[in-house]
Amino acid sequence: MTTLKSKLQEDLTAAIRGRDELRSSTLRLTLTAITKEEVSGKTARELSDDEVQKVIAREAKKRREAAEAFAEGGRAEQAAKEKAEGEILAEYLPKQLSDDELQEIVAQAVQEAKAAGAEGPRAMGQVMKIVNPKVAGLAEGGRVAATVKKLLAG
């Protein structure tokens, strides 16, 4: 078992013992998503820490989107619950890049792409190919794409 998955299970046990309903339900759902990912496909396999981290990131993104939808729908209590679940999951993810750090990485990638002859909005694909490996897991794709568009535009 991977270290991240075992940490999740240990934390789940501690949350159950401490009668922390929110944390235990959130960790249960996340472990279920991990197990589902492990058994999907033709053969069952054990996920690496990176793959487990991707599943946790996906679950956290679901919580953020659900919180936004509930807030827009006027269901503040449910939105707060989803947001709290997202914060619990964020504890298991690497620290996200700040806007300044992300902008610096993207600016370097734009310079590399321009050096290779790509310019303007059509260079987006080439810049993203350079940026994505550097920020994998550290910044959400939408944020990265928005920053790339902004820097390419002007």
PDB file of C-alpha atoms in Angstrom:
ATOM      1  CA  MET A   1       0.000   0.000   0.000  1.00  0.00           C
ATOM      2  CA  THR A   2       1.259   3.447  -0.868  1.00  0.00           C
ATOM      3  CA  THR A   3       2.250   5.787   1.917  1.00  0.00           C
ATOM      4  CA  LEU A   4      -0.361   8.408   1.024  1.00  0.00           C
ATOM      5  CA  LYS A   5      -3.173   5.861   0.910  1.00  0.00           C
ATOM      6  CA  SER A   6      -2.105   4.354   4.242  1.00  0.00           C
ATOM      7  CA  LYS A   7      -1.963   7.858   5.757  1.00  0.00           C
ATOM      8  CA  LEU A   8      -5.534   8.452   4.566  1.00  0.00           C
ATOM      9  CA  GLN A   9      -6.649   5.200   6.179  1.00  0.00           C
ATOM     10  CA  GLU A  10      -4.860   6.005   9.447  1.00  0.00           C
ATOM     11  CA  ASP A  11      -6.451   9.462   9.480  1.00  0.00           C
ATOM     12  CA  LEU A  12      -9.847   7.894   8.778  1.00  0.00           C
ATOM     13  CA  THR A  13      -9.429   5.595  11.777  1.00  0.00           C
ATOM     14  CA  ALA A  14      -8.437   8.551  13.963  1.00  0.00           C
ATOM     15  CA  ALA A  15     -11.429  10.583  12.705  1.00  0.00           C
ATOM     16  CA  ILE A  16     -13.819   7.740  13.463  1.00  0.00           C
ATOM     17  CA  ARG A  17     -12.379   7.332  16.955  1.00  0.00           C
ATOM     18  CA  GLY A  18     -12.600  11.089  17.493  1.00  0.00           C
ATOM     19  CA  ARG A  19     -16.194  11.103  16.200  1.00  0.00           C
ATOM     20  CA  ASP A  20     -15.329  13.707  13.564  1.00  0.00           C
ATOM     21  CA  GLU A  21     -18.245  13.138  11.176  1.00  0.00           C
ATOM     22  CA  LEU A  22     -17.149  15.532   8.428  1.00  0.00           C
ATOM     23  CA  ARG A  23     -13.545  14.301   8.254  1.00  0.00           C
ATOM     24  CA  SER A  24     -14.485  10.628   8.405  1.00  0.00           C
ATOM     25  CA  SER A  25     -17.131  10.906   5.661  1.00  0.00           C
ATOM     26  CA  THR A  26     -14.773  12.929   3.439  1.00  0.00           C
ATOM     27  CA  LEU A  27     -11.921  10.440   3.873  1.00  0.00           C
ATOM     28  CA  ARG A  28     -14.279   7.501   3.287  1.00  0.00           C
ATOM     29  CA  LEU A  29     -15.469   8.984   0.000  1.00  0.00           C
ATOM     30  CA  THR A  30     -11.894   9.694  -1.067  1.00  0.00           C
ATOM     31  CA  LEU A  31     -10.687   6.184  -0.216  1.00  0.00           C
ATOM     32  CA  THR A  32     -13.656   4.801  -2.145  1.00  0.00           C
ATOM     33  CA  ALA A  33     -12.668   6.892  -5.176  1.00  0.00           C
ATOM     34  CA  ILE A  34      -9.090   5.580  -4.877  1.00  0.00           C
ATOM     35  CA  THR A  35     -10.296   1.975  -4.659  1.00  0.00           C
ATOM     36  CA  LYS A  36     -12.603   2.523  -7.631  1.00  0.00           C
ATOM     37  CA  GLU A  37      -9.647   3.841  -9.631  1.00  0.00           C
ATOM     38  CA  GLU A  38      -7.557   0.818  -8.600  1.00  0.00           C
ATOM     39  CA  VAL A  39     -10.100  -1.715  -9.846  1.00  0.00           C
ATOM     40  CA  SER A  40     -11.101   0.125 -13.014  1.00  0.00           C
ATOM     41  CA  GLY A  41      -9.677  -1.216 -16.222  1.00  0.00           C
ATOM     42  CA  LYS A  42      -8.891  -4.778 -17.176  1.00  0.00           C
ATOM     43  CA  THR A  43      -6.753  -5.666 -14.172  1.00  0.00           C
ATOM     44  CA  ALA A  44      -6.748  -4.454 -10.599  1.00  0.00           C
ATOM     45  CA  ARG A  45      -3.607  -2.583  -9.607  1.00  0.00           C
ATOM     46  CA  GLU A  46      -2.245  -0.531  -6.749  1.00  0.00           C
ATOM     47  CA  LEU A  47      -1.961   3.191  -7.396  1.00  0.00           C
ATOM     48  CA  SER A  48       1.301   5.037  -6.856  1.00  0.00           C
ATOM     49  CA  ASP A  49       1.426   8.089  -4.575  1.00  0.00           C
ATOM     50  CA  ASP A  50       1.265  10.366  -7.631  1.00  0.00           C
ATOM     51  CA  GLU A  51      -1.846   8.619  -8.903  1.00  0.00           C
ATOM     52  CA  VAL A  52      -3.448   8.759  -5.439  1.00  0.00           C
ATOM     53  CA  GLN A  53      -2.638  12.468  -5.349  1.00  0.00           C
ATOM     54  CA  LYS A  54      -4.383  12.951  -8.715  1.00  0.00           C
ATOM     55  CA  VAL A  55      -7.498  11.215  -7.371  1.00  0.00           C
ATOM     56  CA  ILE A  56      -7.459  13.445  -4.264  1.00  0.00           C
ATOM     57  CA  ALA A  57      -7.030  16.534  -6.477  1.00  0.00           C
ATOM     58  CA  ARG A  58      -9.967  15.430  -8.608  1.00  0.00           C
ATOM     59  CA  GLU A  59     -12.122  14.924  -5.504  1.00  0.00           C
ATOM     60  CA  ALA A  60     -11.103  18.339  -4.137  1.00  0.00           C
ATOM     61  CA  LYS A  61     -12.022  19.958  -7.448  1.00  0.00           C
ATOM     62  CA  LYS A  62     -15.451  18.289  -7.301  1.00  0.00           C
ATOM     63  CA  ARG A  63     -15.967  19.775  -3.831  1.00  0.00           C
ATOM     64  CA  ARG A  64     -14.974  23.271  -5.002  1.00  0.00           C
ATOM     65  CA  GLU A  65     -17.314  23.107  -7.987  1.00  0.00           C
ATOM     66  CA  ALA A  66     -20.168  21.761  -5.849  1.00  0.00           C
ATOM     67  CA  ALA A  67     -19.622  24.514  -3.273  1.00  0.00           C
ATOM     68  CA  GLU A  68     -19.839  27.148  -6.023  1.00  0.00           C
ATOM     69  CA  ALA A  69     -23.002  25.577  -7.438  1.00  0.00           C
ATOM     70  CA  PHE A  70     -24.664  25.409  -4.009  1.00  0.00           C
ATOM     71  CA  ALA A  71     -23.681  29.005  -3.254  1.00  0.00           C
ATOM     72  CA  GLU A  72     -25.183  30.176  -6.548  1.00  0.00           C
ATOM     73  CA  GLY A  73     -28.318  28.175  -5.794  1.00  0.00           C
ATOM     74  CA  GLY A  74     -28.750  29.876  -2.424  1.00  0.00           C
ATOM     75  CA  ARG A  75     -27.905  26.803  -0.340  1.00  0.00           C
ATOM     76  CA  ALA A  76     -25.244  28.333   1.894  1.00  0.00           C
ATOM     77  CA  GLU A  77     -25.228  25.492   4.449  1.00  0.00           C
ATOM     78  CA  GLN A  78     -24.524  22.824   1.819  1.00  0.00           C
ATOM     79  CA  ALA A  79     -21.936  25.100   0.157  1.00  0.00           C
ATOM     80  CA  ALA A  80     -20.127  25.505   3.490  1.00  0.00           C
ATOM     81  CA  LYS A  81     -20.068  21.707   3.966  1.00  0.00           C
ATOM     82  CA  GLU A  82     -18.605  21.137   0.489  1.00  0.00           C
ATOM     83  CA  LYS A  83     -16.013  23.873   1.077  1.00  0.00           C
ATOM     84  CA  ALA A  84     -15.004  22.292   4.410  1.00  0.00           C
ATOM     85  CA  GLU A  85     -14.597  18.903   2.701  1.00  0.00           C
ATOM     86  CA  GLY A  86     -12.396  20.540   0.062  1.00  0.00           C
ATOM     87  CA  GLU A  87     -10.215  22.058   2.782  1.00  0.00           C
ATOM     88  CA  ILE A  88      -9.791  18.634   4.408  1.00  0.00           C
ATOM     89  CA  LEU A  89      -8.659  17.163   1.080  1.00  0.00           C
ATOM     90  CA  ALA A  90      -6.306  20.102   0.470  1.00  0.00           C
ATOM     91  CA  GLU A  91      -4.285  18.952   3.507  1.00  0.00           C
ATOM     92  CA  TYR A  92      -3.204  15.891   1.488  1.00  0.00           C
ATOM     93  CA  LEU A  93      -2.190  17.832  -1.610  1.00  0.00           C
ATOM     94  CA  PRO A  94       1.046  19.743  -2.229  1.00  0.00           C
ATOM     95  CA  LYS A  95       0.919  23.493  -1.626  1.00  0.00           C
ATOM     96  CA  GLN A  96      -0.458  25.282  -4.693  1.00  0.00           C
ATOM     97  CA  LEU A  97       1.683  27.819  -6.530  1.00  0.00           C
ATOM     98  CA  SER A  98       0.954  31.464  -5.837  1.00  0.00           C
ATOM     99  CA  ASP A  99      -0.146  33.673  -8.735  1.00  0.00           C
ATOM    100  CA  ASP A 100       3.295  35.312  -8.848  1.00  0.00           C
ATOM    101  CA  GLU A 101       5.139  31.975  -8.936  1.00  0.00           C
ATOM    102  CA  LEU A 102       2.834  30.663 -11.652  1.00  0.00           C
ATOM    103  CA  GLN A 103       3.230  33.819 -13.715  1.00  0.00           C
ATOM    104  CA  GLU A 104       7.020  33.552 -13.479  1.00  0.00           C
ATOM    105  CA  ILE A 105       7.024  29.934 -14.714  1.00  0.00           C
ATOM    106  CA  VAL A 106       4.637  30.773 -17.565  1.00  0.00           C
ATOM    107  CA  ALA A 107       6.700  33.836 -18.557  1.00  0.00           C
ATOM    108  CA  GLN A 108       9.807  31.637 -18.877  1.00  0.00           C
ATOM    109  CA  ALA A 109       7.848  29.144 -21.002  1.00  0.00           C
ATOM    110  CA  VAL A 110       6.562  31.947 -23.254  1.00  0.00           C
ATOM    111  CA  GLN A 111      10.172  33.105 -23.773  1.00  0.00           C
ATOM    112  CA  GLU A 112      11.212  29.524 -24.659  1.00  0.00           C
ATOM    113  CA  ALA A 113       8.338  29.217 -27.145  1.00  0.00           C
ATOM    114  CA  LYS A 114       9.175  32.591 -28.735  1.00  0.00           C
ATOM    115  CA  ALA A 115      12.798  31.481 -29.047  1.00  0.00           C
ATOM    116  CA  ALA A 116      11.525  28.402 -30.897  1.00  0.00           C
ATOM    117  CA  GLY A 117       9.596  30.668 -33.292  1.00  0.00           C
ATOM    118  CA  ALA A 118       6.060  30.482 -31.866  1.00  0.00           C
ATOM    119  CA  GLU A 119       4.265  33.771 -31.294  1.00  0.00           C
ATOM    120  CA  GLY A 120       0.824  35.095 -30.479  1.00  0.00           C
ATOM    121  CA  PRO A 121      -2.245  33.131 -29.393  1.00  0.00           C
ATOM    122  CA  ARG A 122      -1.344  30.219 -31.695  1.00  0.00           C
ATOM    123  CA  ALA A 123       1.640  29.477 -29.457  1.00  0.00           C
ATOM    124  CA  MET A 124      -0.694  28.403 -26.619  1.00  0.00           C
ATOM    125  CA  GLY A 125      -0.206  24.668 -27.280  1.00  0.00           C
ATOM    126  CA  GLN A 126       3.570  24.922 -27.348  1.00  0.00           C
ATOM    127  CA  VAL A 127       3.663  27.008 -24.161  1.00  0.00           C
ATOM    128  CA  MET A 128       1.309  24.591 -22.377  1.00  0.00           C
ATOM    129  CA  LYS A 129       3.582  21.661 -23.348  1.00  0.00           C
ATOM    130  CA  ILE A 130       6.480  23.456 -21.651  1.00  0.00           C
ATOM    131  CA  VAL A 131       4.516  24.613 -18.573  1.00  0.00           C
ATOM    132  CA  ASN A 132       2.449  21.524 -17.704  1.00  0.00           C
ATOM    133  CA  PRO A 133       5.315  19.253 -16.571  1.00  0.00           C
ATOM    134  CA  LYS A 134       6.688  22.052 -14.376  1.00  0.00           C
ATOM    135  CA  VAL A 135       3.412  22.805 -12.585  1.00  0.00           C
ATOM    136  CA  ALA A 136       1.809  19.340 -12.518  1.00  0.00           C
ATOM    137  CA  GLY A 137      -0.094  19.009  -9.262  1.00  0.00           C
ATOM    138  CA  LEU A 138       0.927  22.490  -8.129  1.00  0.00           C
ATOM    139  CA  ALA A 139      -1.620  24.543 -10.081  1.00  0.00           C
ATOM    140  CA  GLU A 140      -5.039  23.848 -11.538  1.00  0.00           C
ATOM    141  CA  GLY A 141      -5.191  23.558 -15.328  1.00  0.00           C
ATOM    142  CA  GLY A 142      -7.706  26.388 -15.716  1.00  0.00           C
ATOM    143  CA  ARG A 143      -5.477  28.791 -13.797  1.00  0.00           C
ATOM    144  CA  VAL A 144      -2.472  27.797 -15.907  1.00  0.00           C
ATOM    145  CA  ALA A 145      -4.357  28.223 -19.192  1.00  0.00           C
ATOM    146  CA  ALA A 146      -5.709  31.636 -18.137  1.00  0.00           C
ATOM    147  CA  THR A 147      -2.217  32.839 -17.209  1.00  0.00           C
ATOM    148  CA  VAL A 148      -0.771  31.570 -20.508  1.00  0.00           C
ATOM    149  CA  LYS A 149      -3.527  33.338 -22.508  1.00  0.00           C
ATOM    150  CA  LYS A 150      -2.963  36.556 -20.572  1.00  0.00           C
ATOM    151  CA  LEU A 151       0.793  36.565 -21.194  1.00  0.00           C
ATOM    152  CA  LEU A 152       0.478  35.584 -24.849  1.00  0.00           C
ATOM    153  CA  ALA A 153      -2.093  38.294 -25.480  1.00  0.00           C
ATOM    154  CA  GLY A 154       0.026  40.993 -24.228  1.00  0.00           C
TER     155      GLY A 154
END
